[in-house]
PDB file of C-alpha atoms and ligand atoms in Angstrom:
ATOM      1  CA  UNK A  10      37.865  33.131 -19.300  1.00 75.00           C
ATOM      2  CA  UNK A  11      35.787  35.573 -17.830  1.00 85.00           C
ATOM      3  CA  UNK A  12      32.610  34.446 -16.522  1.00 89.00           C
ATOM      4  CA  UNK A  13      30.085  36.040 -19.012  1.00 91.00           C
ATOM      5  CA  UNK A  14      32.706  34.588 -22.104  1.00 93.00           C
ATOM      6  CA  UNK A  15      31.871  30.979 -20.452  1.00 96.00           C
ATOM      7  CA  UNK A  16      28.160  31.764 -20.477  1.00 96.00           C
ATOM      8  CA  UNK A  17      27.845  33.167 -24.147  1.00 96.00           C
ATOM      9  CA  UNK A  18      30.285  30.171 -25.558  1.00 96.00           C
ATOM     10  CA  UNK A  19      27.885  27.495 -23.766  1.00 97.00           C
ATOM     11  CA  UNK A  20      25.258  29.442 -25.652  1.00 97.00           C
ATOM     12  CA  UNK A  21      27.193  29.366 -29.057  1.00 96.00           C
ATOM     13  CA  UNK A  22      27.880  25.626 -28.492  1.00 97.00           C
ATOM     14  CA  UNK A  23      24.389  24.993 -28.060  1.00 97.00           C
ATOM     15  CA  UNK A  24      22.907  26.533 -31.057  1.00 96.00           C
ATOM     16  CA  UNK A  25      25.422  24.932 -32.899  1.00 96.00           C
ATOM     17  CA  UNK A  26      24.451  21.361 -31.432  1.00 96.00           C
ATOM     18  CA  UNK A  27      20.803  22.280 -31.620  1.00 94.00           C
ATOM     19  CA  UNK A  28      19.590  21.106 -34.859  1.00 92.00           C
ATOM     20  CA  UNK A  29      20.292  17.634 -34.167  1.00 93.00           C
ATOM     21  CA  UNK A  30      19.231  18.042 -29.730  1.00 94.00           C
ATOM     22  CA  UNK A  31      15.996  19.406 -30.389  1.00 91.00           C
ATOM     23  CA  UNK A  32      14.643  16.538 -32.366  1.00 92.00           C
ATOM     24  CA  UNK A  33      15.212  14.110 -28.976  1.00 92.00           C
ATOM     25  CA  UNK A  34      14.952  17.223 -25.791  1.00 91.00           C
ATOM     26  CA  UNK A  35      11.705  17.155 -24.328  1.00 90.00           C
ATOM     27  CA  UNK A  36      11.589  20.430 -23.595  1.00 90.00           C
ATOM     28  CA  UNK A  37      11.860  23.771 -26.252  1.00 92.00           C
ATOM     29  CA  UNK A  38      15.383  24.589 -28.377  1.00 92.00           C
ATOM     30  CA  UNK A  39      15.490  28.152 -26.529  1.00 93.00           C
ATOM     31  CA  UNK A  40      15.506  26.279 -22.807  1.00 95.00           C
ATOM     32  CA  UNK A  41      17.424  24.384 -23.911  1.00 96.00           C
ATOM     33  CA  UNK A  42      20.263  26.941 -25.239  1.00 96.00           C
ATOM     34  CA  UNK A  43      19.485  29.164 -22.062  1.00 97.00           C
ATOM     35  CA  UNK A  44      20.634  25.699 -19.778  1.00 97.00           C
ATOM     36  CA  UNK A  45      24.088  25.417 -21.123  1.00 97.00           C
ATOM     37  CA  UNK A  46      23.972  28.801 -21.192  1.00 97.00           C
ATOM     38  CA  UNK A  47      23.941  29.167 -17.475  1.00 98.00           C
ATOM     39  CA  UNK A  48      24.855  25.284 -17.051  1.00 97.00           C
ATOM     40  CA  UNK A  49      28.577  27.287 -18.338  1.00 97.00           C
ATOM     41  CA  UNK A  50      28.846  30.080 -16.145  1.00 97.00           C
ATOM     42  CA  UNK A  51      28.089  28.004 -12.495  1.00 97.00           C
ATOM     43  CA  UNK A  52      31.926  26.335 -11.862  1.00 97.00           C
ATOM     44  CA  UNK A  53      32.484  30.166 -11.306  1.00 94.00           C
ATOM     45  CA  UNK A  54      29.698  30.099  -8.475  1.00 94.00           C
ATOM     46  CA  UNK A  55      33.023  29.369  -6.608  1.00 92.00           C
ATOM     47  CA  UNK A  56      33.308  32.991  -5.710  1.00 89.00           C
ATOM     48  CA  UNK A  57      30.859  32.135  -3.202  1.00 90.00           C
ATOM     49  CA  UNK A  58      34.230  30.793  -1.245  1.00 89.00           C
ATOM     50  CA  UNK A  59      34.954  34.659  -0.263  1.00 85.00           C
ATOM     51  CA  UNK A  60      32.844  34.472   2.568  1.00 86.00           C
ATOM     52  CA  UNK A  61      35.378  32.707   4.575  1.00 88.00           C
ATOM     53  CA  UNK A  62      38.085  35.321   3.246  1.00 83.00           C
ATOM     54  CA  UNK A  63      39.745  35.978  -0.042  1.00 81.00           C
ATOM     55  CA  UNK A  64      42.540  33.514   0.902  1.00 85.00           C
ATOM     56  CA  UNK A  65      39.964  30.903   0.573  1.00 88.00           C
ATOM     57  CA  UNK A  66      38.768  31.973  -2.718  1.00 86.00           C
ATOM     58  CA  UNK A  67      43.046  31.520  -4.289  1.00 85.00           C
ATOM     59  CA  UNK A  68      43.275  28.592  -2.197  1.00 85.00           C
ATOM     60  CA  UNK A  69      43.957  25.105  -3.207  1.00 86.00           C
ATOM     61  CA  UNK A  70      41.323  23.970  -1.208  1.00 88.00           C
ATOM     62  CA  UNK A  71      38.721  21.856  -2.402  1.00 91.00           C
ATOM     63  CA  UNK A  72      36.472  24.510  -2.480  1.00 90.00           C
ATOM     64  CA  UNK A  73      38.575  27.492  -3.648  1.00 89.00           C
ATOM     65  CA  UNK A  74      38.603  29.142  -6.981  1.00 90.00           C
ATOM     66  CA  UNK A  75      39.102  26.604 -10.067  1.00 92.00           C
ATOM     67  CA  UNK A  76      38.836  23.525  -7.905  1.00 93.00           C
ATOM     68  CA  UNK A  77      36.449  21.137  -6.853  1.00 95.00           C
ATOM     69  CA  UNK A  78      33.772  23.405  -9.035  1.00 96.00           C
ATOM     70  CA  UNK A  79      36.151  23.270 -12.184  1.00 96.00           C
ATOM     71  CA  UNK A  80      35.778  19.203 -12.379  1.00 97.00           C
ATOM     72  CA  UNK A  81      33.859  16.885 -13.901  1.00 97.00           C
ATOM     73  CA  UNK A  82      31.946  15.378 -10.754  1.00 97.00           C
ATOM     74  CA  UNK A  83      31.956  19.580  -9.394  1.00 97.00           C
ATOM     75  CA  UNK A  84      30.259  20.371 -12.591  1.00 98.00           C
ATOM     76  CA  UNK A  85      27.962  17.137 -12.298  1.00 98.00           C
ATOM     77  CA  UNK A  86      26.638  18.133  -8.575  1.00 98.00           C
ATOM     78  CA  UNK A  87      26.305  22.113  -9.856  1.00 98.00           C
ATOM     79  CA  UNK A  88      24.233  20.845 -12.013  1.00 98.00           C
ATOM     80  CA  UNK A  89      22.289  18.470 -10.111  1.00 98.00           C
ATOM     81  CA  UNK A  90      21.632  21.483  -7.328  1.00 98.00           C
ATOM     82  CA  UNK A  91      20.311  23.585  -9.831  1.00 97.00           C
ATOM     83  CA  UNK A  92      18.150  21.628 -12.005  1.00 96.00           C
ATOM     84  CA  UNK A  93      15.781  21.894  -8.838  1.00 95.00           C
ATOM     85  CA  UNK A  94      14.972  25.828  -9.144  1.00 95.00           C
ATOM     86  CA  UNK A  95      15.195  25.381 -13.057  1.00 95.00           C
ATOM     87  CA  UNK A  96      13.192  22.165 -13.843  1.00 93.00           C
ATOM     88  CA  UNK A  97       9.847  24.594 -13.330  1.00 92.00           C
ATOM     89  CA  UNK A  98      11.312  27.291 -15.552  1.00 91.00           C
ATOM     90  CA  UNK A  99      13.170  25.376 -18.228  1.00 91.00           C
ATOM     91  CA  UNK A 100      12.213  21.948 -18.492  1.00 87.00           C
ATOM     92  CA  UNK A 101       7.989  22.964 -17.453  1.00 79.00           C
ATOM     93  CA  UNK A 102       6.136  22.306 -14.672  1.00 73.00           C
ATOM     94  CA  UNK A 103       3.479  19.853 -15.061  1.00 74.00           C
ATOM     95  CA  UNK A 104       5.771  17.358 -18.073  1.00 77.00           C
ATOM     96  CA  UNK A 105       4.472  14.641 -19.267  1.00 79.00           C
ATOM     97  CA  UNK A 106       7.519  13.052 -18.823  1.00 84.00           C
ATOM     98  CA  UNK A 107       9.443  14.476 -16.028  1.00 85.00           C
ATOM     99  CA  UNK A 108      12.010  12.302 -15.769  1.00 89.00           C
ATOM    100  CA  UNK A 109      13.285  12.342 -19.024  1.00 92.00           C
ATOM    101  CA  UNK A 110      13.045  16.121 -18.951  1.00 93.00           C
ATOM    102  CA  UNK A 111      14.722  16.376 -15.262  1.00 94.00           C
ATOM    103  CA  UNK A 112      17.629  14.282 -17.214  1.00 95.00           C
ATOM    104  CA  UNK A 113      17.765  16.434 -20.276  1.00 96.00           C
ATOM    105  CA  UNK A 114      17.840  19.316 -18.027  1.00 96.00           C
ATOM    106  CA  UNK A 115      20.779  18.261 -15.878  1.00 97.00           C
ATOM    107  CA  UNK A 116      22.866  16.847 -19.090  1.00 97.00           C
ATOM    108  CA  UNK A 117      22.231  20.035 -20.498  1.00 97.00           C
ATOM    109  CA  UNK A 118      23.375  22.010 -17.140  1.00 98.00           C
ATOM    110  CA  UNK A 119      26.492  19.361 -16.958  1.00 98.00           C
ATOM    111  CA  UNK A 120      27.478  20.194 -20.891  1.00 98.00           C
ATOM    112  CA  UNK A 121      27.869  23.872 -20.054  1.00 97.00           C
ATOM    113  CA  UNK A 122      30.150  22.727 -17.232  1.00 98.00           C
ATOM    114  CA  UNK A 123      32.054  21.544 -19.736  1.00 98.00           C
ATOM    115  CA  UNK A 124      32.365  23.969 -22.198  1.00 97.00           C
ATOM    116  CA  UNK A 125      33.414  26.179 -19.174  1.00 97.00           C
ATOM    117  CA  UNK A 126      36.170  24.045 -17.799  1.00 96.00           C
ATOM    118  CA  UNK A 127      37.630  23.089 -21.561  1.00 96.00           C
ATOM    119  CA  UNK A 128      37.654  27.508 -21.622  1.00 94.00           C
ATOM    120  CA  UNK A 129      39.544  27.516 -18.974  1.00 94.00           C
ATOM    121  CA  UNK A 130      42.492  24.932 -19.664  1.00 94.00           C
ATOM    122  CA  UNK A 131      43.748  27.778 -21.981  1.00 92.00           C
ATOM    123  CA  UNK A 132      44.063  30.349 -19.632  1.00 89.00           C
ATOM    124  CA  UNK A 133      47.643  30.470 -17.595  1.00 87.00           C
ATOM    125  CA  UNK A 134      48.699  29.706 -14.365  1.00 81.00           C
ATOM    126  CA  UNK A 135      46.141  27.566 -12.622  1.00 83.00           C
ATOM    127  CA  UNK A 136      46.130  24.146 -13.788  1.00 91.00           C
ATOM    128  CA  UNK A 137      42.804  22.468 -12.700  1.00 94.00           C
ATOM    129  CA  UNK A 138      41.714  19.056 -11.016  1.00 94.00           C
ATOM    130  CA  UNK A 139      39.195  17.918 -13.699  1.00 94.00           C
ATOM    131  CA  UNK A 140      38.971  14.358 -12.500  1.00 95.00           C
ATOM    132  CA  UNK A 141      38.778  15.400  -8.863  1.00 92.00           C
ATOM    133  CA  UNK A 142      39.442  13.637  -6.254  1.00 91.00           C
ATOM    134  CA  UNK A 143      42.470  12.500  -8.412  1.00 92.00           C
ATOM    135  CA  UNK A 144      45.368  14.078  -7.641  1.00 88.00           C
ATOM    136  CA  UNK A 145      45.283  15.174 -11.874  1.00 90.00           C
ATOM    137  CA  UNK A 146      45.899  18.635 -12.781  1.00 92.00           C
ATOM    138  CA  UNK A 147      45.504  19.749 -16.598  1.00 92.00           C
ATOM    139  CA  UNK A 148      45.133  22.876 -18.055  1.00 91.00           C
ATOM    140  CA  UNK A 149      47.543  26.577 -17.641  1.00 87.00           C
ATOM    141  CA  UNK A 150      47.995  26.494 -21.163  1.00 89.00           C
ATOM    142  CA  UNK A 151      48.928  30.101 -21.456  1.00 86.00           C
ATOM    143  CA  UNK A 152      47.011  30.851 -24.661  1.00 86.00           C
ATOM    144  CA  UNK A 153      44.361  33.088 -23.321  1.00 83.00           C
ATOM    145  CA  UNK A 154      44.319  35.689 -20.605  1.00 74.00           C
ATOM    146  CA  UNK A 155      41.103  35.237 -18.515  1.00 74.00           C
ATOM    147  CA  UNK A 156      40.438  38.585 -19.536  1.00 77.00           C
ATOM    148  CA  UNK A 157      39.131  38.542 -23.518  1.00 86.00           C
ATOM    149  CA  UNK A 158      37.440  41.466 -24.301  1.00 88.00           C
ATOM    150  CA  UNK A 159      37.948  40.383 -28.072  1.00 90.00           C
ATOM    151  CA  UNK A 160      35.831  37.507 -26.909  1.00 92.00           C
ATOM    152  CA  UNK A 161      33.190  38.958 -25.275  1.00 92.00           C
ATOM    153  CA  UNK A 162      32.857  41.425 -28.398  1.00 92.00           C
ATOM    154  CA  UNK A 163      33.211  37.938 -30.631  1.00 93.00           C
ATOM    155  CA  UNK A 164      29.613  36.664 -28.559  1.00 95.00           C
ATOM    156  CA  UNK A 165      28.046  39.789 -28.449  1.00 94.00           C
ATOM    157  CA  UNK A 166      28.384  40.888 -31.563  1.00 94.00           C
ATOM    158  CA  UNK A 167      27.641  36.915 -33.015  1.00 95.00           C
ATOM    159  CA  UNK A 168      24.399  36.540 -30.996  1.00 94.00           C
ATOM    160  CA  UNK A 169      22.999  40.088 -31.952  1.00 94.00           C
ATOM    161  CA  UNK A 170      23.334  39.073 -35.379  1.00 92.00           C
ATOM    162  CA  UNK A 171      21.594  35.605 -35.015  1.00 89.00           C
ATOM    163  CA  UNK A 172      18.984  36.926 -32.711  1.00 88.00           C
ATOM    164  CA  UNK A 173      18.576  39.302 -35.839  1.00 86.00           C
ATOM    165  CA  UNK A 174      18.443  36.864 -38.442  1.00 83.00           C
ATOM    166  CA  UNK A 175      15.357  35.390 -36.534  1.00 78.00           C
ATOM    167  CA  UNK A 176      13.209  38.241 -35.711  1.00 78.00           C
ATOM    168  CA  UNK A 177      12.999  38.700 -39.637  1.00 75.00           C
ATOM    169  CA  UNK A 178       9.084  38.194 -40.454  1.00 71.00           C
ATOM    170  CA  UNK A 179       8.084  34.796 -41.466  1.00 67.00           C
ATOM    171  CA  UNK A 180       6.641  36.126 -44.854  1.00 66.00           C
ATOM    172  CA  UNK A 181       8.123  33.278 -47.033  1.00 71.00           C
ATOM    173  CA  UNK A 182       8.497  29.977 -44.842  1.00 71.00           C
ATOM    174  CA  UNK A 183      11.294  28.556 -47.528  1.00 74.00           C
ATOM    175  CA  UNK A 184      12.911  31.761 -47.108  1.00 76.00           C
ATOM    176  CA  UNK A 185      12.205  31.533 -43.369  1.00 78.00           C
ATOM    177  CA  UNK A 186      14.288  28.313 -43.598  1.00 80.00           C
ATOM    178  CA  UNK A 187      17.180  29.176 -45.510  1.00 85.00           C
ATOM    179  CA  UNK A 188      17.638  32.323 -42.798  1.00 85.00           C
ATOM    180  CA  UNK A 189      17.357  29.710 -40.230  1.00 85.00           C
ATOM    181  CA  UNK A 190      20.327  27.960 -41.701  1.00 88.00           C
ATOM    182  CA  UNK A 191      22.353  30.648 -42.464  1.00 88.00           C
ATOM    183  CA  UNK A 192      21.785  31.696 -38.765  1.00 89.00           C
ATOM    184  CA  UNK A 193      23.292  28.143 -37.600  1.00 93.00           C
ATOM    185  CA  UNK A 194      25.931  28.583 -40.067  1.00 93.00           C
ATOM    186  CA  UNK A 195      26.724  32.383 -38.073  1.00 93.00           C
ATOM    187  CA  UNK A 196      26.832  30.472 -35.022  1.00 95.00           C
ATOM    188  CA  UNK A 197      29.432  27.614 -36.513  1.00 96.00           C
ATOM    189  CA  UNK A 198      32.101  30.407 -37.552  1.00 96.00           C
ATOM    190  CA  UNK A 199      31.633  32.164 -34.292  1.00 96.00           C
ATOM    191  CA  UNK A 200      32.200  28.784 -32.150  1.00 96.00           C
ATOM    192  CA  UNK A 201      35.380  27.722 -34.796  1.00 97.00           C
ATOM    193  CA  UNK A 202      36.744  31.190 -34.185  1.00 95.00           C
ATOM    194  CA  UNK A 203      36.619  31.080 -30.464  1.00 95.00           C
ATOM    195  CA  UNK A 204      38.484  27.260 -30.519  1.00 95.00           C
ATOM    196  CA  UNK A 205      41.142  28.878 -32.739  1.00 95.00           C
ATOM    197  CA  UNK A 206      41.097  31.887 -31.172  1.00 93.00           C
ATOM    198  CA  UNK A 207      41.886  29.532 -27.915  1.00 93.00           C
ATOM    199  CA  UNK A 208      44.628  27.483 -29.608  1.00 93.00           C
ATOM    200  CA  UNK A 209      46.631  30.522 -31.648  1.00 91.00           C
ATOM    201  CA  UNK A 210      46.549  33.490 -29.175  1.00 91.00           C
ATOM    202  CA  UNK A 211      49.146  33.244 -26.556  1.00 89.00           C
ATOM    203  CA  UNK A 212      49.419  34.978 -23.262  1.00 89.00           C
ATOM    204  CA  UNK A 213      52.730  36.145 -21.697  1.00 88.00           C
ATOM    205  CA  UNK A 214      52.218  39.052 -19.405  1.00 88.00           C
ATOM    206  CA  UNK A 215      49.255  41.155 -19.102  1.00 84.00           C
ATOM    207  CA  UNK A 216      50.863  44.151 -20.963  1.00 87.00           C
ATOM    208  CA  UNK A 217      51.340  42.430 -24.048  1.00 88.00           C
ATOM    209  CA  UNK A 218      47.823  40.725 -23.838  1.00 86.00           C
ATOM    210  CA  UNK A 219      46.656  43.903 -23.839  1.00 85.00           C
ATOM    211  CA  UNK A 220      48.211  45.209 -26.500  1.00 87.00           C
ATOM    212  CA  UNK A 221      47.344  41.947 -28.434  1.00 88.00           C
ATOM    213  CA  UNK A 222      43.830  42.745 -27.269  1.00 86.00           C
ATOM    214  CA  UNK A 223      44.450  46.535 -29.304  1.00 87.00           C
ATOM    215  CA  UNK A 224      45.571  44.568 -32.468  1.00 89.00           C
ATOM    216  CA  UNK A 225      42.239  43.005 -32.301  1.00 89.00           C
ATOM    217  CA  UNK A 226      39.620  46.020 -31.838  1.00 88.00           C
ATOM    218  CA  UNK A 227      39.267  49.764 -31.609  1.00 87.00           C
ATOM    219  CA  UNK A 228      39.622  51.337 -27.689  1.00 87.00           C
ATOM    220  CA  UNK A 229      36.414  52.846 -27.187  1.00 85.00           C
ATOM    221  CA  UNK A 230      35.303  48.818 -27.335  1.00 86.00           C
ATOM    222  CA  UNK A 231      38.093  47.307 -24.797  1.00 87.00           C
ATOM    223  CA  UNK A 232      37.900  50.304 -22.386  1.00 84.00           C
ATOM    224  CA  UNK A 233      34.666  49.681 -20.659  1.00 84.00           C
ATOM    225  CA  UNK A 234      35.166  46.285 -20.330  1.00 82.00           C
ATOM    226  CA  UNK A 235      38.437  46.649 -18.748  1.00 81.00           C
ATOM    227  CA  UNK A 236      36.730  49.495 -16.342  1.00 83.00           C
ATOM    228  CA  UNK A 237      34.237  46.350 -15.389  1.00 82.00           C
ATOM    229  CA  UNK A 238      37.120  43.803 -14.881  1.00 78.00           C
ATOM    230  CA  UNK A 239      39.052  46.293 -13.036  1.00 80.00           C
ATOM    231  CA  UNK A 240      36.223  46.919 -10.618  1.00 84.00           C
ATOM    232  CA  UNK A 241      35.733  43.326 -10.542  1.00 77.00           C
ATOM    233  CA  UNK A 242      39.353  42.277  -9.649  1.00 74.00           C
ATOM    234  CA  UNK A 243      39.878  44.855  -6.703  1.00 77.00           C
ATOM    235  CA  UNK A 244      36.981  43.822  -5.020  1.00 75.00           C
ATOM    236  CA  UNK A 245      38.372  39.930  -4.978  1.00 68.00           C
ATOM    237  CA  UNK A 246      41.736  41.544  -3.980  1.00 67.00           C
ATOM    238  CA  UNK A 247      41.421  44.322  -1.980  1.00 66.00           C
TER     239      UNK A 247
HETATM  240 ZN1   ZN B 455      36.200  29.204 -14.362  1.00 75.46          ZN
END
Protein backbone atom coordinates (compact mmCIF):
# COMPACT_ATOMS: atom_id res chain seq x y z
CA UNK A 1 0.00 0.00 0.00
CA UNK A 2 1.12 3.33 -0.32
CA UNK A 3 2.90 4.73 2.50
CA UNK A 4 0.37 7.36 3.85
CA UNK A 5 -2.58 4.25 3.46
CA UNK A 6 -0.16 2.28 6.05
CA UNK A 7 -0.01 5.33 8.31
CA UNK A 8 -3.85 6.23 8.38
CA UNK A 9 -4.83 2.26 8.77
CA UNK A 10 -2.33 2.04 11.91
CA UNK A 11 -4.33 5.05 12.99
CA UNK A 12 -7.80 3.39 12.28
CA UNK A 13 -6.55 0.21 14.05
CA UNK A 14 -5.69 2.11 16.96
CA UNK A 15 -8.80 3.95 17.68
CA UNK A 16 -10.49 0.92 17.21
CA UNK A 17 -8.25 -0.94 19.92
CA UNK A 18 -8.30 2.15 22.07
CA UNK A 19 -11.11 1.78 24.37
CA UNK A 20 -9.79 -1.20 25.94
CA UNK A 21 -5.45 0.23 25.57
CA UNK A 22 -6.08 3.33 27.23
CA UNK A 23 -7.31 1.92 30.47
CA UNK A 24 -3.56 0.06 30.92
CA UNK A 25 -1.06 2.84 28.48
CA UNK A 26 0.66 5.09 30.63
CA UNK A 27 0.72 7.66 28.48
CA UNK A 28 -2.58 9.71 26.67
CA UNK A 29 -5.12 7.77 23.96
CA UNK A 30 -4.06 10.51 21.23
CA UNK A 31 -0.05 9.46 21.67
CA UNK A 32 -0.91 6.68 21.68
CA UNK A 33 -2.98 6.56 18.21
CA UNK A 34 -0.26 9.03 16.72
CA UNK A 35 2.57 5.91 17.63
CA UNK A 36 1.01 3.28 15.52
CA UNK A 37 0.26 5.85 13.45
CA UNK A 38 3.82 6.50 12.50
CA UNK A 39 4.94 3.05 14.22
CA UNK A 40 2.95 1.94 10.43
CA UNK A 41 4.49 4.04 8.01
CA UNK A 42 8.54 3.35 9.16
CA UNK A 43 9.16 -0.38 7.26
CA UNK A 44 8.87 2.14 4.28
CA UNK A 45 11.89 4.21 5.82
CA UNK A 46 13.57 1.63 3.45
CA UNK A 47 13.68 4.21 0.74
CA UNK A 48 16.52 5.44 2.60
CA UNK A 49 18.40 2.39 0.56
CA UNK A 50 18.51 4.87 -2.65
CA UNK A 51 21.49 6.40 -1.53
CA UNK A 52 23.58 3.60 -2.68
CA UNK A 53 21.52 3.61 -6.10
CA UNK A 54 18.03 2.68 -7.09
CA UNK A 55 19.21 -0.92 -7.77
CA UNK A 56 19.65 -1.17 -4.12
CA UNK A 57 16.32 0.11 -3.26
CA UNK A 58 14.51 -3.22 -5.83
CA UNK A 59 17.12 -5.34 -4.54
CA UNK A 60 16.79 -8.48 -2.61
CA UNK A 61 19.20 -7.38 -0.33
CA UNK A 62 18.70 -7.32 3.19
CA UNK A 63 18.28 -3.87 3.17
CA UNK A 64 16.35 -3.17 -0.06
CA UNK A 65 12.76 -2.28 -0.47
CA UNK A 66 10.22 -4.78 1.41
CA UNK A 67 12.98 -6.68 3.14
CA UNK A 68 14.71 -6.77 6.23
CA UNK A 69 12.35 -3.51 7.20
CA UNK A 70 9.10 -5.49 6.15
CA UNK A 71 9.77 -8.27 9.07
CA UNK A 72 8.93 -8.86 12.29
CA UNK A 73 12.47 -8.40 14.04
CA UNK A 74 12.94 -5.17 11.07
CA UNK A 75 9.81 -3.76 12.46
CA UNK A 76 10.96 -4.60 16.18
CA UNK A 77 14.50 -2.63 15.77
CA UNK A 78 12.47 0.42 13.73
CA UNK A 79 10.81 0.66 16.51
CA UNK A 80 13.32 0.37 19.09
CA UNK A 81 15.48 3.30 17.09
CA UNK A 82 12.73 5.50 17.22
CA UNK A 83 11.20 5.28 20.52
CA UNK A 84 14.44 7.36 21.47
CA UNK A 85 13.41 10.78 19.61
CA UNK A 86 9.67 9.93 20.52
CA UNK A 87 9.73 8.81 24.22
CA UNK A 88 10.03 12.88 25.04
CA UNK A 89 7.19 13.69 22.67
CA UNK A 90 4.81 10.78 23.06
CA UNK A 91 5.33 8.86 26.02
CA UNK A 92 6.51 12.52 28.29
CA UNK A 93 9.52 13.52 29.53
CA UNK A 94 9.87 13.44 33.14
CA UNK A 95 7.24 9.78 33.65
CA UNK A 96 6.75 8.52 36.59
CA UNK A 97 7.24 5.36 35.26
CA UNK A 98 9.50 5.40 32.36
CA UNK A 99 9.97 2.10 31.80
CA UNK A 100 6.68 0.98 31.48
CA UNK A 101 6.00 3.94 29.22
CA UNK A 102 9.39 3.37 27.08
CA UNK A 103 7.66 -0.30 26.65
CA UNK A 104 4.23 0.91 25.79
CA UNK A 105 5.82 3.21 23.44
CA UNK A 106 7.87 0.67 21.50
CA UNK A 107 4.85 -2.07 21.50
CA UNK A 108 2.88 0.59 20.22
CA UNK A 109 5.65 1.61 17.43
CA UNK A 110 6.09 -2.41 16.78
CA UNK A 111 2.00 -2.82 16.30
CA UNK A 112 2.03 -0.28 13.49
CA UNK A 113 4.82 -2.38 11.97
CA UNK A 114 2.45 -4.76 11.81
CA UNK A 115 -0.47 -3.40 10.53
CA UNK A 116 1.93 -2.18 7.73
CA UNK A 117 3.46 -5.46 6.77
CA UNK A 118 -0.14 -7.50 7.06
CA UNK A 119 -1.10 -4.24 4.22
CA UNK A 120 1.31 -5.25 2.28
CA UNK A 121 0.91 -9.19 1.89
CA UNK A 122 -2.04 -8.13 -0.40
CA UNK A 123 -0.30 -6.22 -2.75
CA UNK A 124 1.34 -8.31 -5.89
CA UNK A 125 4.55 -9.28 -6.83
CA UNK A 126 6.92 -9.00 -3.92
CA UNK A 127 6.48 -11.63 -1.48
CA UNK A 128 8.17 -10.56 1.84
CA UNK A 129 10.61 -12.20 4.49
CA UNK A 130 8.44 -11.62 7.63
CA UNK A 131 10.36 -14.00 9.83
CA UNK A 132 13.71 -12.75 8.58
CA UNK A 133 16.55 -14.26 8.69
CA UNK A 134 14.41 -17.31 7.61
CA UNK A 135 14.59 -18.00 4.29
CA UNK A 136 10.24 -17.53 4.50
CA UNK A 137 8.60 -15.46 2.01
CA UNK A 138 4.69 -14.74 2.36
CA UNK A 139 2.66 -12.31 0.93
CA UNK A 140 2.10 -11.14 -3.31
CA UNK A 141 -1.36 -11.83 -2.89
CA UNK A 142 -2.46 -9.81 -5.83
CA UNK A 143 -5.57 -8.28 -4.24
CA UNK A 144 -4.49 -4.73 -3.98
CA UNK A 145 -2.36 -2.52 -6.16
CA UNK A 146 0.05 -0.52 -3.91
CA UNK A 147 -1.57 2.31 -5.35
CA UNK A 148 -5.33 2.77 -3.56
CA UNK A 149 -6.54 5.98 -4.02
CA UNK A 150 -10.04 4.49 -2.94
CA UNK A 151 -8.13 3.87 0.24
CA UNK A 152 -6.60 6.86 0.94
CA UNK A 153 -10.12 8.61 0.23
CA UNK A 154 -11.62 5.58 2.65
CA UNK A 155 -9.02 7.23 5.72
CA UNK A 156 -9.41 10.60 4.86
CA UNK A 157 -12.70 10.89 4.53
CA UNK A 158 -13.24 8.31 7.91
CA UNK A 159 -10.91 10.38 10.15
CA UNK A 160 -12.44 13.84 9.11
CA UNK A 161 -15.61 12.55 10.20
CA UNK A 162 -14.39 11.17 13.64
CA UNK A 163 -12.18 14.10 14.26
CA UNK A 164 -15.68 15.84 13.67
CA UNK A 165 -17.71 13.87 15.86
CA UNK A 166 -15.28 15.01 18.70
CA UNK A 167 -14.87 18.63 18.31
CA UNK A 168 -18.77 18.74 18.96
CA UNK A 169 -19.12 20.89 22.35
CA UNK A 170 -19.32 18.95 25.47
CA UNK A 171 -22.77 20.57 26.37
CA UNK A 172 -24.44 17.27 27.53
CA UNK A 173 -21.67 14.78 28.93
CA UNK A 174 -24.25 11.61 28.30
CA UNK A 175 -24.63 12.95 24.97
CA UNK A 176 -20.88 13.61 24.88
CA UNK A 177 -20.63 9.82 25.45
CA UNK A 178 -22.92 8.35 23.13
CA UNK A 179 -20.96 10.63 20.24
CA UNK A 180 -17.90 9.13 21.60
CA UNK A 181 -19.24 5.72 20.82
CA UNK A 182 -20.71 6.29 17.74
CA UNK A 183 -17.27 7.79 16.75
CA UNK A 184 -15.54 4.27 17.68
CA UNK A 185 -18.27 2.61 15.93
CA UNK A 186 -17.17 5.08 12.51
CA UNK A 187 -13.81 3.88 13.04
CA UNK A 188 -14.91 -0.11 13.24
CA UNK A 189 -16.73 0.09 9.69
CA UNK A 190 -13.87 2.01 8.25
CA UNK A 191 -11.14 -0.67 9.57
CA UNK A 192 -13.79 -3.82 8.42
CA UNK A 193 -14.02 -2.10 5.06
CA UNK A 194 -10.36 -1.75 4.48
CA UNK A 195 -9.80 -5.82 5.55
CA UNK A 196 -12.53 -6.60 2.99
CA UNK A 197 -11.61 -4.19 0.78
CA UNK A 198 -8.02 -6.16 1.05
CA UNK A 199 -9.50 -9.66 0.67
CA UNK A 200 -12.28 -8.93 -2.35
CA UNK A 201 -10.47 -6.45 -4.68
CA UNK A 202 -8.09 -8.11 -6.98
CA UNK A 203 -5.26 -6.69 -8.95
CA UNK A 204 -4.26 -7.88 -12.47
CA UNK A 205 -2.58 -5.17 -14.41
CA UNK A 206 -2.45 -1.62 -13.62
CA UNK A 207 -5.01 -0.64 -16.36
CA UNK A 208 -7.71 -2.53 -14.99
CA UNK A 209 -6.85 -1.43 -11.33
CA UNK A 210 -7.40 1.70 -12.50
CA UNK A 211 -10.39 1.38 -13.96
CA UNK A 212 -11.54 -0.64 -10.84
CA UNK A 213 -10.26 2.40 -8.98
CA UNK A 214 -13.07 4.60 -11.45
CA UNK A 215 -15.85 2.10 -10.39
CA UNK A 216 -15.07 3.17 -6.95
CA UNK A 217 -15.01 7.19 -7.03
CA UNK A 218 -15.51 10.22 -9.22
CA UNK A 219 -12.04 11.52 -11.27
CA UNK A 220 -11.58 14.82 -9.96
CA UNK A 221 -10.80 12.56 -6.53
CA UNK A 222 -8.27 9.83 -8.14
CA UNK A 223 -6.51 12.40 -10.40
CA UNK A 224 -4.41 14.26 -7.95
CA UNK A 225 -3.45 11.44 -6.21
CA UNK A 226 -2.27 9.68 -9.19
CA UNK A 227 -0.35 13.15 -10.23
CA UNK A 228 1.44 12.57 -6.56
CA UNK A 229 2.20 8.82 -7.17
CA UNK A 230 3.32 9.55 -10.57
CA UNK A 231 5.80 12.12 -9.35
CA UNK A 232 6.65 9.80 -6.71
CA UNK A 233 7.42 6.70 -8.90
CA UNK A 234 9.72 8.54 -11.53
CA UNK A 235 11.82 9.86 -9.06
CA UNK A 236 12.53 6.05 -7.61
CA UNK A 237 12.88 5.10 -11.33
CA UNK A 238 14.29 7.56 -13.28
ZN1 LIG B 1 5.76 -1.33 2.76
Amino acid sequence: MMTLNHGFSGYICARVAAPVLKRHCPFSEKNLVLALFLGAMLPDLDIISTVLGHGAYFSGAWYGHRQFSHSVPGTLMLALLFSIPLFPVLAGRGHPRPRRAWLWLVGALWAGGWVHIFGDLFTPGMKMPVFWPLDFHLGGFSHIGWFSPYLLWLFVATIAIGWGLRLIPNWHPPAKRWIGWAAWGWYGVAAYRWVNFLLTSRYDSFSQWAGYQQDLLPEVLIAPVTEGVRVLWFWLTR
